[in-house]
mmCIF file of C-alpha atoms and ligand atoms in Angstrom:
data_model
loop_
_atom_site.group_PDB
_atom_site.id
_atom_site.type_symbol
_atom_site.label_atom_id
_atom_site.label_comp_id
_atom_site.label_asym_id
_atom_site.label_seq_id
_atom_site.Cartn_x
_atom_site.Cartn_y
_atom_site.Cartn_z
ATOM 1 C CA MET A 1 69.712 123.700 82.872
ATOM 2 C CA ALA A 2 72.950 122.560 81.238
ATOM 3 C CA ASN A 3 72.414 120.138 78.407
ATOM 4 C CA VAL A 4 74.215 117.215 80.070
ATOM 5 C CA PHE A 5 71.341 114.827 80.741
ATOM 6 C CA ALA A 6 69.992 112.396 78.126
ATOM 7 C CA LYS A 7 66.376 113.496 78.548
ATOM 8 C CA LYS A 8 63.295 111.307 78.216
ATOM 9 C CA PRO A 9 60.218 113.057 76.788
ATOM 10 C CA LEU A 10 58.343 113.084 80.084
ATOM 11 C CA VAL A 11 57.423 115.796 82.606
ATOM 12 C CA LEU A 12 56.861 114.182 86.005
ATOM 13 C CA ASN A 13 55.184 116.122 88.777
ATOM 14 C CA LYS A 14 53.807 113.695 91.361
ATOM 15 C CA GLY A 15 54.801 110.433 93.025
ATOM 16 C CA LYS A 16 53.502 108.001 95.615
ATOM 17 C CA GLY A 17 55.155 104.688 96.496
ATOM 18 C CA ALA A 18 56.315 103.002 93.297
ATOM 19 C CA ILE A 19 54.124 105.197 91.069
ATOM 20 C CA VAL A 20 54.872 108.566 89.434
ATOM 21 C CA TRP A 21 52.531 110.705 87.332
ATOM 22 C CA ASP A 22 53.235 113.072 84.461
ATOM 23 C CA ILE A 23 51.668 116.506 84.043
ATOM 24 C CA ASN A 24 48.855 114.985 81.976
ATOM 25 C CA GLY A 25 47.940 112.653 84.842
ATOM 26 C CA LYS A 26 49.343 109.538 83.144
ATOM 27 C CA GLU A 27 50.593 106.957 85.638
ATOM 28 C CA TYR A 28 54.001 105.221 85.434
ATOM 29 C CA LEU A 29 55.413 102.361 87.417
ATOM 30 C CA ASP A 30 58.808 103.678 88.530
ATOM 31 C CA PHE A 31 61.437 100.931 88.464
ATOM 32 C CA THR A 32 64.198 103.559 88.410
ATOM 33 C CA SER A 33 63.514 105.058 91.881
ATOM 34 C CA SER A 34 65.087 108.236 90.467
ATOM 35 C CA TYR A 35 68.363 106.320 89.982
ATOM 36 C CA GLY A 36 68.020 104.515 93.295
ATOM 37 C CA VAL A 37 67.036 107.513 95.414
ATOM 38 C CA ALA A 38 63.336 106.779 96.068
ATOM 39 C CA LEU A 39 64.126 103.494 97.805
ATOM 40 C CA LEU A 40 61.313 104.015 100.340
ATOM 41 C CA GLY A 41 58.921 104.952 97.530
ATOM 42 C CA HIS A 42 58.055 108.467 96.440
ATOM 43 C CA SER A 43 56.871 110.946 99.079
ATOM 44 C CA HIS A 44 56.718 108.433 101.912
ATOM 45 C CA PRO A 45 54.334 110.013 104.476
ATOM 46 C CA LYS A 46 56.869 109.736 107.316
ATOM 47 C CA ILE A 47 59.519 111.540 105.265
ATOM 48 C CA VAL A 48 57.026 114.237 104.273
ATOM 49 C CA GLU A 49 56.021 114.701 107.887
ATOM 50 C CA ALA A 50 59.618 114.849 109.156
ATOM 51 C CA VAL A 51 60.625 117.369 106.492
ATOM 52 C CA CYS A 52 57.601 119.617 107.136
ATOM 53 C CA ARG A 53 58.098 119.494 110.896
ATOM 54 C CA GLN A 54 61.791 120.307 110.629
ATOM 55 C CA ALA A 55 61.198 123.063 108.063
ATOM 56 C CA GLU A 56 59.162 124.909 110.660
ATOM 57 C CA ARG A 57 61.907 124.570 113.279
ATOM 58 C CA LEU A 58 65.289 124.998 111.576
ATOM 59 C CA ILE A 59 66.267 124.310 107.970
ATOM 60 C CA SER A 60 69.964 125.128 107.956
ATOM 61 C CA CYS A 61 72.661 125.009 110.605
ATOM 62 C CA HIS A 62 76.326 125.040 109.622
ATOM 63 C CA ALA A 63 78.325 122.146 111.024
ATOM 64 C CA GLY A 64 80.411 124.748 112.871
ATOM 65 C CA PHE A 65 77.549 124.582 115.387
ATOM 66 C CA TYR A 66 76.073 121.514 117.030
ATOM 67 C CA ASN A 67 72.529 120.549 116.122
ATOM 68 C CA ASP A 68 70.261 118.084 117.918
ATOM 69 C CA VAL A 69 68.743 116.505 114.785
ATOM 70 C CA ARG A 70 72.174 116.013 113.222
ATOM 71 C CA THR A 71 73.347 114.250 116.370
ATOM 72 C CA GLU A 72 70.273 112.028 116.335
ATOM 73 C CA PHE A 73 70.858 111.159 112.680
ATOM 74 C CA LEU A 74 74.536 110.326 113.254
ATOM 75 C CA GLN A 75 73.551 108.057 116.141
ATOM 76 C CA LYS A 76 70.903 106.250 114.112
ATOM 77 C CA LEU A 77 73.370 105.893 111.261
ATOM 78 C CA ALA A 78 76.021 104.389 113.540
ATOM 79 C CA GLY A 79 73.329 101.925 114.637
ATOM 80 C CA ILE A 80 72.998 100.465 111.135
ATOM 81 C CA THR A 81 76.513 100.735 109.661
ATOM 82 C CA PRO A 82 78.852 97.737 109.958
ATOM 83 C CA LYS A 83 80.759 97.304 113.212
ATOM 84 C CA ASP A 84 83.535 99.865 113.801
ATOM 85 C CA LEU A 85 82.337 102.149 110.998
ATOM 86 C CA GLU A 86 81.017 104.837 113.237
ATOM 87 C CA LYS A 87 82.541 108.193 112.330
ATOM 88 C CA SER A 88 80.827 110.024 109.471
ATOM 89 C CA PHE A 89 81.404 113.026 107.284
ATOM 90 C CA LEU A 90 78.138 114.320 105.828
ATOM 91 C CA SER A 91 77.990 115.880 102.374
ATOM 92 C CA ASN A 92 75.488 116.199 99.540
ATOM 93 C CA SER A 93 76.046 113.537 96.878
ATOM 94 C CA GLY A 94 77.654 110.243 96.011
ATOM 95 C CA ALA A 95 80.591 111.859 94.244
ATOM 96 C CA GLU A 96 81.251 114.020 97.298
ATOM 97 C CA SER A 97 81.268 110.948 99.516
ATOM 98 C CA ILE A 98 83.993 109.546 97.236
ATOM 99 C CA GLU A 99 85.983 112.800 97.247
ATOM 100 C CA CYS A 100 86.094 112.650 101.033
ATOM 101 C CA ALA A 101 87.164 108.985 100.964
ATOM 102 C CA ILE A 102 90.007 109.781 98.555
ATOM 103 C CA LYS A 103 91.264 112.652 100.705
ATOM 104 C CA LEU A 104 90.910 110.507 103.804
ATOM 105 C CA ALA A 105 92.915 107.662 102.260
ATOM 106 C CA ARG A 106 95.712 110.029 101.253
ATOM 107 C CA LYS A 107 95.708 111.824 104.604
ATOM 108 C CA PHE A 108 95.585 108.690 106.762
ATOM 109 C CA THR A 109 98.231 106.727 104.887
ATOM 110 C CA GLY A 110 100.384 109.617 103.677
ATOM 111 C CA LYS A 111 100.393 107.870 100.283
ATOM 112 C CA PRO A 112 98.864 109.072 97.010
ATOM 113 C CA GLU A 113 97.808 106.064 94.951
ATOM 114 C CA ILE A 114 94.247 104.744 94.627
ATOM 115 C CA ILE A 115 93.424 101.471 92.854
ATOM 116 C CA SER A 116 89.946 101.026 91.397
ATOM 117 C CA LEU A 117 88.403 98.606 88.918
ATOM 118 C CA MET A 118 87.916 98.656 85.175
ATOM 119 C CA GLY A 119 84.167 99.099 84.720
ATOM 120 C CA ALA A 120 83.811 101.070 87.966
ATOM 121 C CA PHE A 121 81.597 104.105 88.373
ATOM 122 C CA HIS A 122 82.248 106.410 91.303
ATOM 123 C CA GLY A 123 80.874 109.751 90.103
ATOM 124 C CA LYS A 124 81.910 112.661 87.904
ATOM 125 C CA THR A 125 83.680 115.263 90.066
ATOM 126 C CA MET A 126 87.413 115.319 89.304
ATOM 127 C CA GLY A 127 88.539 112.956 92.080
ATOM 128 C CA ALA A 128 85.623 110.553 91.703
ATOM 129 C CA LEU A 129 85.995 110.729 87.917
ATOM 130 C CA SER A 130 89.634 109.713 88.246
ATOM 131 C CA ALA A 131 88.437 106.488 89.898
ATOM 132 C CA THR A 132 85.608 106.008 87.360
ATOM 133 C CA TRP A 133 86.511 103.822 84.402
ATOM 134 C CA ASP A 134 84.471 104.721 81.308
ATOM 135 C CA LYS A 135 86.551 106.800 78.912
ATOM 136 C CA LYS A 136 83.522 108.654 77.584
ATOM 137 C CA TYR A 137 83.272 110.316 80.995
ATOM 138 C CA ARG A 138 87.023 110.745 81.500
ATOM 139 C CA GLU A 139 88.620 111.695 78.227
ATOM 140 C CA PRO A 140 87.091 115.168 77.700
ATOM 141 C CA PHE A 141 88.578 116.245 81.040
ATOM 142 C CA LEU A 142 92.142 114.946 80.960
ATOM 143 C CA PRO A 143 94.424 115.329 82.808
ATOM 144 C CA LEU A 144 92.593 113.944 85.822
ATOM 145 C CA VAL A 145 93.882 113.613 89.388
ATOM 146 C CA PRO A 146 97.218 111.733 89.246
ATOM 147 C CA GLU A 147 98.073 108.401 90.886
ATOM 148 C CA PHE A 148 94.856 106.540 90.062
ATOM 149 C CA LYS A 149 95.043 103.160 88.397
ATOM 150 C CA HIS A 150 92.446 100.668 87.187
ATOM 151 C CA VAL A 151 92.753 96.897 87.302
ATOM 152 C CA PRO A 152 90.569 94.192 85.726
ATOM 153 C CA PRO A 153 87.603 93.370 87.980
ATOM 154 C CA ASP A 154 87.134 90.311 90.155
ATOM 155 C CA SER A 155 90.810 89.298 90.252
ATOM 156 C CA ILE A 156 92.631 89.449 93.567
ATOM 157 C CA ASN A 157 95.897 88.742 91.783
ATOM 158 C CA LYS A 158 95.531 91.781 89.536
ATOM 159 C CA VAL A 159 94.949 93.967 92.594
ATOM 160 C CA ARG A 160 97.909 92.389 94.344
ATOM 161 C CA GLU A 161 100.158 93.041 91.325
ATOM 162 C CA ALA A 162 99.031 96.671 91.108
ATOM 163 C CA ILE A 163 99.874 97.537 94.723
ATOM 164 C CA THR A 164 103.090 99.501 95.214
ATOM 165 C CA GLU A 165 104.702 101.244 98.168
ATOM 166 C CA LYS A 166 102.743 104.343 97.088
ATOM 167 C CA THR A 167 99.298 102.697 97.352
ATOM 168 C CA ALA A 168 96.896 104.262 99.832
ATOM 169 C CA ALA A 169 93.669 102.391 99.099
ATOM 170 C CA VAL A 170 91.624 100.049 96.973
ATOM 171 C CA LEU A 171 88.219 101.498 96.084
ATOM 172 C CA VAL A 172 85.445 99.204 94.800
ATOM 173 C CA GLU A 173 81.671 98.966 94.467
ATOM 174 C CA PRO A 174 80.639 95.646 96.091
ATOM 175 C CA ILE A 175 78.252 95.184 93.153
ATOM 176 C CA ARG A 176 79.016 97.326 90.118
ATOM 177 C CA GLY A 177 75.892 99.279 89.211
ATOM 178 C CA GLU A 178 76.505 101.549 86.217
ATOM 179 C CA GLY A 179 79.017 98.947 85.053
ATOM 180 C CA GLY A 180 76.167 96.534 84.279
ATOM 181 C CA ILE A 181 74.933 95.063 87.603
ATOM 182 C CA ARG A 182 77.985 92.858 88.105
ATOM 183 C CA VAL A 183 78.079 90.697 91.215
ATOM 184 C CA PRO A 184 81.659 89.677 92.130
ATOM 185 C CA PRO A 185 82.787 86.078 92.652
ATOM 186 C CA ASP A 186 82.127 84.925 96.224
ATOM 187 C CA ASP A 187 85.715 85.182 97.439
ATOM 188 C CA PHE A 188 86.537 88.579 95.884
ATOM 189 C CA LEU A 189 85.679 91.072 98.625
ATOM 190 C CA GLN A 190 87.079 88.842 101.375
ATOM 191 C CA GLY A 191 90.235 88.416 99.286
ATOM 192 C CA LEU A 192 90.533 92.193 98.914
ATOM 193 C CA ARG A 193 90.183 92.571 102.675
ATOM 194 C CA GLU A 194 93.035 90.123 103.209
ATOM 195 C CA VAL A 195 95.312 91.800 100.652
ATOM 196 C CA CYS A 196 94.616 95.257 102.097
ATOM 197 C CA ASP A 197 95.383 93.996 105.611
ATOM 198 C CA GLU A 198 98.583 92.293 104.446
ATOM 199 C CA ARG A 199 99.804 95.398 102.625
ATOM 200 C CA ASN A 200 98.533 97.901 105.181
ATOM 201 C CA ILE A 201 96.313 99.833 102.810
ATOM 202 C CA LEU A 202 92.715 100.968 103.139
ATOM 203 C CA LEU A 203 89.751 99.147 101.693
ATOM 204 C CA ILE A 204 87.017 101.547 100.576
ATOM 205 C CA PHE A 205 83.573 100.332 99.526
ATOM 206 C CA ASP A 206 81.392 102.545 97.385
ATOM 207 C CA GLU A 207 77.894 101.574 98.549
ATOM 208 C CA VAL A 208 76.271 104.642 96.998
ATOM 209 C CA GLN A 209 73.964 102.460 94.893
ATOM 210 C CA THR A 210 74.002 99.210 96.878
ATOM 211 C CA GLY A 211 73.630 100.591 100.410
ATOM 212 C CA PHE A 212 70.604 100.945 102.670
ATOM 213 C CA GLY A 213 68.892 97.643 101.976
ATOM 214 C CA ARG A 214 68.806 97.771 98.193
ATOM 215 C CA THR A 215 70.442 94.346 97.736
ATOM 216 C CA GLY A 216 68.564 92.513 100.496
ATOM 217 C CA LYS A 217 71.151 93.247 103.203
ATOM 218 C CA MET A 218 71.553 96.608 104.912
ATOM 219 C CA PHE A 219 74.857 97.003 103.030
ATOM 220 C CA ALA A 220 75.942 94.807 100.142
ATOM 221 C CA CYS A 221 79.279 94.022 101.809
ATOM 222 C CA GLU A 222 77.294 91.980 104.359
ATOM 223 C CA HIS A 223 76.581 89.370 101.667
ATOM 224 C CA TRP A 224 80.278 88.534 101.846
ATOM 225 C CA LYS A 225 80.782 89.325 105.547
ATOM 226 C CA THR A 226 83.480 91.838 104.683
ATOM 227 C CA ILE A 227 83.854 95.159 106.456
ATOM 228 C CA PRO A 228 85.809 97.925 104.740
ATOM 229 C CA ASP A 229 87.781 100.683 106.454
ATOM 230 C CA VAL A 230 85.789 103.390 104.735
ATOM 231 C CA MET A 231 82.322 103.231 103.175
ATOM 232 C CA CYS A 232 80.681 105.758 100.847
ATOM 233 C CA LEU A 233 76.912 106.202 100.944
ATOM 234 C CA ALA A 234 74.409 108.518 99.268
ATOM 235 C CA LYS A 235 71.296 108.274 97.066
ATOM 236 C CA PRO A 236 68.382 107.041 99.291
ATOM 237 C CA ILE A 237 69.640 107.652 102.820
ATOM 238 C CA ALA A 238 67.783 110.922 103.410
ATOM 239 C CA GLY A 239 64.513 109.655 101.942
ATOM 240 C CA GLY A 240 65.083 111.576 98.687
ATOM 241 C CA LEU A 241 66.863 114.707 99.908
ATOM 242 C CA PRO A 242 70.457 115.228 98.728
ATOM 243 C CA ILE A 243 73.016 113.508 100.908
ATOM 244 C CA GLY A 244 76.446 111.919 100.783
ATOM 245 C CA ILE A 245 78.101 110.130 103.685
ATOM 246 C CA THR A 246 81.651 108.939 104.122
ATOM 247 C CA VAL A 247 81.788 106.665 107.123
ATOM 248 C CA ALA A 248 85.043 105.311 108.513
ATOM 249 C CA LYS A 249 86.672 103.714 111.485
ATOM 250 C CA ASP A 250 87.197 106.348 114.174
ATOM 251 C CA HIS A 251 91.009 106.433 114.077
ATOM 252 C CA ILE A 252 90.946 106.776 110.280
ATOM 253 C CA MET A 253 88.401 109.607 110.153
ATOM 254 C CA SER A 254 90.279 111.344 112.969
ATOM 255 C CA SER A 255 93.245 111.842 110.643
ATOM 256 C CA LEU A 256 91.280 114.674 108.959
ATOM 257 C CA LYS A 257 91.889 117.773 111.057
ATOM 258 C CA VAL A 258 89.838 120.966 111.447
ATOM 259 C CA GLY A 259 89.588 122.805 108.143
ATOM 260 C CA GLN A 260 91.008 119.987 105.997
ATOM 261 C CA HIS A 261 87.597 119.053 104.597
ATOM 262 C CA SER A 262 84.149 120.655 104.687
ATOM 263 C CA THR A 263 81.058 121.641 102.752
ATOM 264 C CA THR A 264 78.576 124.385 103.618
ATOM 265 C CA PHE A 265 75.551 122.079 103.695
ATOM 266 C CA SER A 266 77.201 119.298 105.746
ATOM 267 C CA GLY A 267 74.513 117.735 107.940
ATOM 268 C CA SER A 268 71.816 120.361 107.460
ATOM 269 C CA PRO A 269 68.957 119.774 109.921
ATOM 270 C CA ILE A 270 66.296 119.299 107.287
ATOM 271 C CA VAL A 271 68.303 116.589 105.517
ATOM 272 C CA CYS A 272 69.144 114.942 108.841
ATOM 273 C CA ALA A 273 65.472 114.965 109.894
ATOM 274 C CA ALA A 274 64.613 113.212 106.631
ATOM 275 C CA GLY A 275 67.521 110.810 107.242
ATOM 276 C CA CYS A 276 66.239 109.929 110.733
ATOM 277 C CA ALA A 277 62.777 109.238 109.327
ATOM 278 C CA ALA A 278 64.268 107.195 106.462
ATOM 279 C CA ILE A 279 66.203 104.934 108.849
ATOM 280 C CA ASP A 280 63.093 104.514 111.018
ATOM 281 C CA VAL A 281 60.951 103.580 108.017
ATOM 282 C CA LEU A 282 63.547 101.141 106.704
ATOM 283 C CA LEU A 283 63.691 99.342 110.050
ATOM 284 C CA GLU A 284 60.010 99.583 111.085
ATOM 285 C CA GLU A 285 58.716 98.364 107.722
ATOM 286 C CA LYS A 286 61.408 95.635 107.556
ATOM 287 C CA LEU A 287 62.248 96.766 104.058
ATOM 288 C CA VAL A 288 65.647 95.082 103.907
ATOM 289 C CA ASP A 289 64.036 91.649 104.261
ATOM 290 C CA ARG A 290 61.366 92.758 101.831
ATOM 291 C CA ALA A 291 64.071 93.629 99.273
ATOM 292 C CA ALA A 292 65.519 90.129 99.645
ATOM 293 C CA MET A 293 62.134 88.428 99.351
ATOM 294 C CA LEU A 294 60.803 90.552 96.472
ATOM 295 C CA GLY A 295 64.193 90.446 94.785
ATOM 296 C CA ASN A 296 64.102 86.632 94.708
ATOM 297 C CA TYR A 297 60.636 86.726 93.229
ATOM 298 C CA PHE A 298 61.499 89.396 90.633
ATOM 299 C CA LYS A 299 64.710 87.580 89.665
ATOM 300 C CA SER A 300 62.860 84.292 89.177
ATOM 301 C CA GLN A 301 60.341 86.076 86.930
ATOM 302 C CA LEU A 302 63.203 87.581 84.928
ATOM 303 C CA GLU A 303 64.763 84.128 84.599
ATOM 304 C CA ASP A 304 61.441 82.842 83.245
ATOM 305 C CA LEU A 305 61.550 85.639 80.683
ATOM 306 C CA GLN A 306 65.106 84.640 79.804
ATOM 307 C CA ALA A 307 63.914 81.086 79.149
ATOM 308 C CA LYS A 308 61.281 82.508 76.788
ATOM 309 C CA HIS A 309 63.271 85.200 74.944
ATOM 310 C CA ARG A 310 66.555 84.135 73.448
ATOM 311 C CA ILE A 311 67.752 87.768 73.187
ATOM 312 C CA ILE A 312 68.120 87.891 76.976
ATOM 313 C CA LYS A 313 71.699 86.773 77.585
ATOM 314 C CA GLU A 314 71.865 86.918 81.365
ATOM 315 C CA VAL A 315 69.948 87.871 84.509
ATOM 316 C CA ARG A 316 72.129 89.387 87.263
ATOM 317 C CA GLY A 317 71.963 91.068 90.654
ATOM 318 C CA LEU A 318 70.893 90.700 94.252
ATOM 319 C CA GLY A 319 67.797 91.873 96.115
ATOM 320 C CA LEU A 320 66.096 94.692 94.255
ATOM 321 C CA MET A 321 69.222 95.652 92.328
ATOM 322 C CA LEU A 322 68.737 93.542 89.225
ATOM 323 C CA GLY A 323 69.675 93.678 85.581
ATOM 324 C CA ILE A 324 69.251 91.745 82.374
ATOM 325 C CA GLU A 325 71.839 91.753 79.650
ATOM 326 C CA LEU A 326 70.365 91.735 76.151
ATOM 327 C CA LYS A 327 72.036 90.885 72.875
ATOM 328 C CA PHE A 328 71.415 94.442 71.638
ATOM 329 C CA ASP A 329 71.025 98.074 72.687
ATOM 330 C CA VAL A 330 68.337 98.506 75.358
ATOM 331 C CA LEU A 331 67.317 102.094 74.593
ATOM 332 C CA ASN A 332 64.365 101.095 72.442
ATOM 333 C CA ILE A 333 63.100 98.738 75.159
ATOM 334 C CA ILE A 334 63.230 101.585 77.676
ATOM 335 C CA LEU A 335 61.299 103.948 75.374
ATOM 336 C CA LYS A 336 58.676 101.350 74.423
ATOM 337 C CA SER A 337 58.198 100.378 78.092
ATOM 338 C CA MET A 338 57.741 104.034 78.936
ATOM 339 C CA GLU A 339 54.950 104.279 76.369
ATOM 340 C CA ARG A 340 53.328 101.393 78.274
ATOM 341 C CA GLY A 341 53.608 103.206 81.600
ATOM 342 C CA THR A 342 56.739 101.572 83.037
ATOM 343 C CA LEU A 343 60.102 103.230 83.679
ATOM 344 C CA PHE A 344 63.355 101.269 83.497
ATOM 345 C CA LEU A 345 67.022 102.279 83.519
ATOM 346 C CA ASP A 346 69.995 101.172 81.503
ATOM 347 C CA ALA A 347 73.418 100.225 82.876
ATOM 348 C CA GLY A 348 75.639 100.479 79.841
ATOM 349 C CA ARG A 349 74.445 99.929 76.292
ATOM 350 C CA THR A 350 73.074 96.407 76.574
ATOM 351 C CA VAL A 351 71.913 96.076 80.183
ATOM 352 C CA LEU A 352 68.447 96.921 81.466
ATOM 353 C CA ARG A 353 68.656 97.896 85.135
ATOM 354 C CA PHE A 354 65.884 97.537 87.707
ATOM 355 C CA LEU A 355 65.998 99.575 90.920
ATOM 356 C CA PRO A 356 62.369 99.539 92.094
ATOM 357 C CA PRO A 357 61.460 101.063 95.459
ATOM 358 C CA LEU A 358 61.569 98.506 98.276
ATOM 359 C CA VAL A 359 57.854 99.193 98.920
ATOM 360 C CA THR A 360 56.914 97.909 95.451
ATOM 361 C CA GLU A 361 54.046 95.390 95.489
ATOM 362 C CA LYS A 362 54.329 91.913 93.993
ATOM 363 C CA GLU A 363 51.491 92.795 91.641
ATOM 364 C CA GLN A 364 53.546 95.766 90.373
ATOM 365 C CA ILE A 365 56.468 93.431 89.665
ATOM 366 C CA ASN A 366 54.067 91.244 87.676
ATOM 367 C CA ARG A 367 52.985 94.323 85.723
ATOM 368 C CA ALA A 368 56.590 95.223 84.935
ATOM 369 C CA ILE A 369 57.280 91.652 83.844
ATOM 370 C CA ASN A 370 54.260 91.703 81.510
ATOM 371 C CA VAL A 371 55.458 94.941 79.935
ATOM 372 C CA LEU A 372 58.962 93.527 79.480
ATOM 373 C CA ASP A 373 57.587 90.324 78.028
ATOM 374 C CA GLU A 374 55.577 92.230 75.441
ATOM 375 C CA VAL A 375 58.207 94.844 74.565
ATOM 376 C CA ILE A 376 61.101 92.381 74.365
ATOM 377 C CA GLY A 377 58.919 89.956 72.399
ATOM 378 C CA ASN A 378 58.033 92.690 69.875
ATOM 379 C CA GLU A 379 61.649 93.771 69.548
ATOM 380 C CA GLU A 380 62.730 90.163 69.083
ATOM 381 C CA ASN A 381 60.165 89.677 66.318
ATOM 382 C CA GLU A 382 61.100 92.905 64.567
ATOM 383 C CA ARG A 383 64.782 92.089 64.706
ATOM 384 C CA SER A 384 64.324 88.546 63.434
ATOM 385 C CA SER A 385 62.115 89.815 60.581
ATOM 386 C CA GLY A 386 64.904 92.257 59.645
ATOM 387 C CA THR A 387 63.142 95.514 60.561
ATOM 388 C CA PHE A 388 66.284 96.458 62.536
ATOM 389 C CA SER A 389 69.723 96.438 61.001
ATOM 390 C CA ASN A 390 71.899 95.457 64.023
HETATM 391 C C1 PLP B 1 78.305 103.465 92.806
HETATM 392 C C2 PLP B 1 78.159 104.942 92.623
HETATM 393 N N1 PLP B 1 79.069 105.762 93.146
HETATM 394 C C3 PLP B 1 78.978 107.091 93.017
HETATM 395 C C4 PLP B 1 77.940 107.667 92.326
HETATM 396 C C5 PLP B 1 77.855 109.139 92.179
HETATM 397 O O1 PLP B 1 76.792 109.647 92.925
HETATM 398 P P1 PLP B 1 76.189 111.089 92.607
HETATM 399 O O2 PLP B 1 75.558 111.020 91.260
HETATM 400 O O3 PLP B 1 75.218 111.325 93.724
HETATM 401 O O4 PLP B 1 77.335 112.046 92.628
HETATM 402 C C6 PLP B 1 76.961 106.850 91.755
HETATM 403 C C7 PLP B 1 75.859 107.424 90.988
HETATM 404 O O5 PLP B 1 75.130 106.776 90.282
HETATM 405 C C8 PLP B 1 77.069 105.450 91.895
HETATM 406 O O6 PLP B 1 76.173 104.611 91.362
#
């Protein structure tokens, strides 16, 4: 495989709920959910069953034909997406869901320009990368797609100033994930909605990381009662199988005509069967409420840690999308936690990111907190005794 992933020295080969095992049988508490994918926990029995059943019936079916399971999935999806967002294009990844949104915005408005935020992450294909902020991802591939601009986050005025007669859309993550688990000020998304309505441009929410209950609401935009024109989804929605979804208001999606967008795997039956099961599990097990409840508990435990360890600068996030900003690089914390059987993510150099499955038990949160307490405490001691240089 191409050498583009920063590898951890771990070979994982089994998972169940919030636990994964390596090839030596060592158990790890997985607070990464495979970057937010295993939201229902690893190998949820209902996903396994749906995938096996569908594999015996029909695995692939090009979207040039109708398929019963795809129809069922689209209906279930329309049942959980915000009002009026009911027409979907199915693809295979988060970046693809963004590519479709960009094309849709240009096609619907007839205008080229997309405004996104400094600090945003929308993926690494050329269109999505053009909306992504970090120069370490962008610079090696210049020139990117033209007519993209970035404005400082959380300021309605900056967005307003950036809009021109060429602007098609504003694209934002309701809570920035890779950008450090940044929750916007309370009036930001509503304010964006108003500006977009005033100026007749599309509002696109990238809910690839925040969607499907992760933040304690089905979609993060519900925290601020703001409905976009187009929403991008991916990561957990097919229970762990690859998926991307661009969902839009009917009249907007209808501006894409036959042949103007497609992908071979769009809505393959096996992915849709997993997607149906994933929506059922999310609703039947009331996991969205569970994310809110467990998230409050986890956040309060993290705040207790902050009170104890002065190197924790801030605790941020909503539901089970949480982060802590440290005063130094978090890589060592991640590696030391891994040695103690707990997997965490980063979100930039100084932020530890927590995306545990929504089925995580309270006791497992306590375990993670104990590991953090010990590892951060050790690091703090070593740094104050001068073992580290920065
Ligand atoms: C908010 C957001 N948008 C888009 C993407 C890109 O998704 P993918 O890696 O599936 O292409 C990610 C991935 O982490 C993301 O967090």
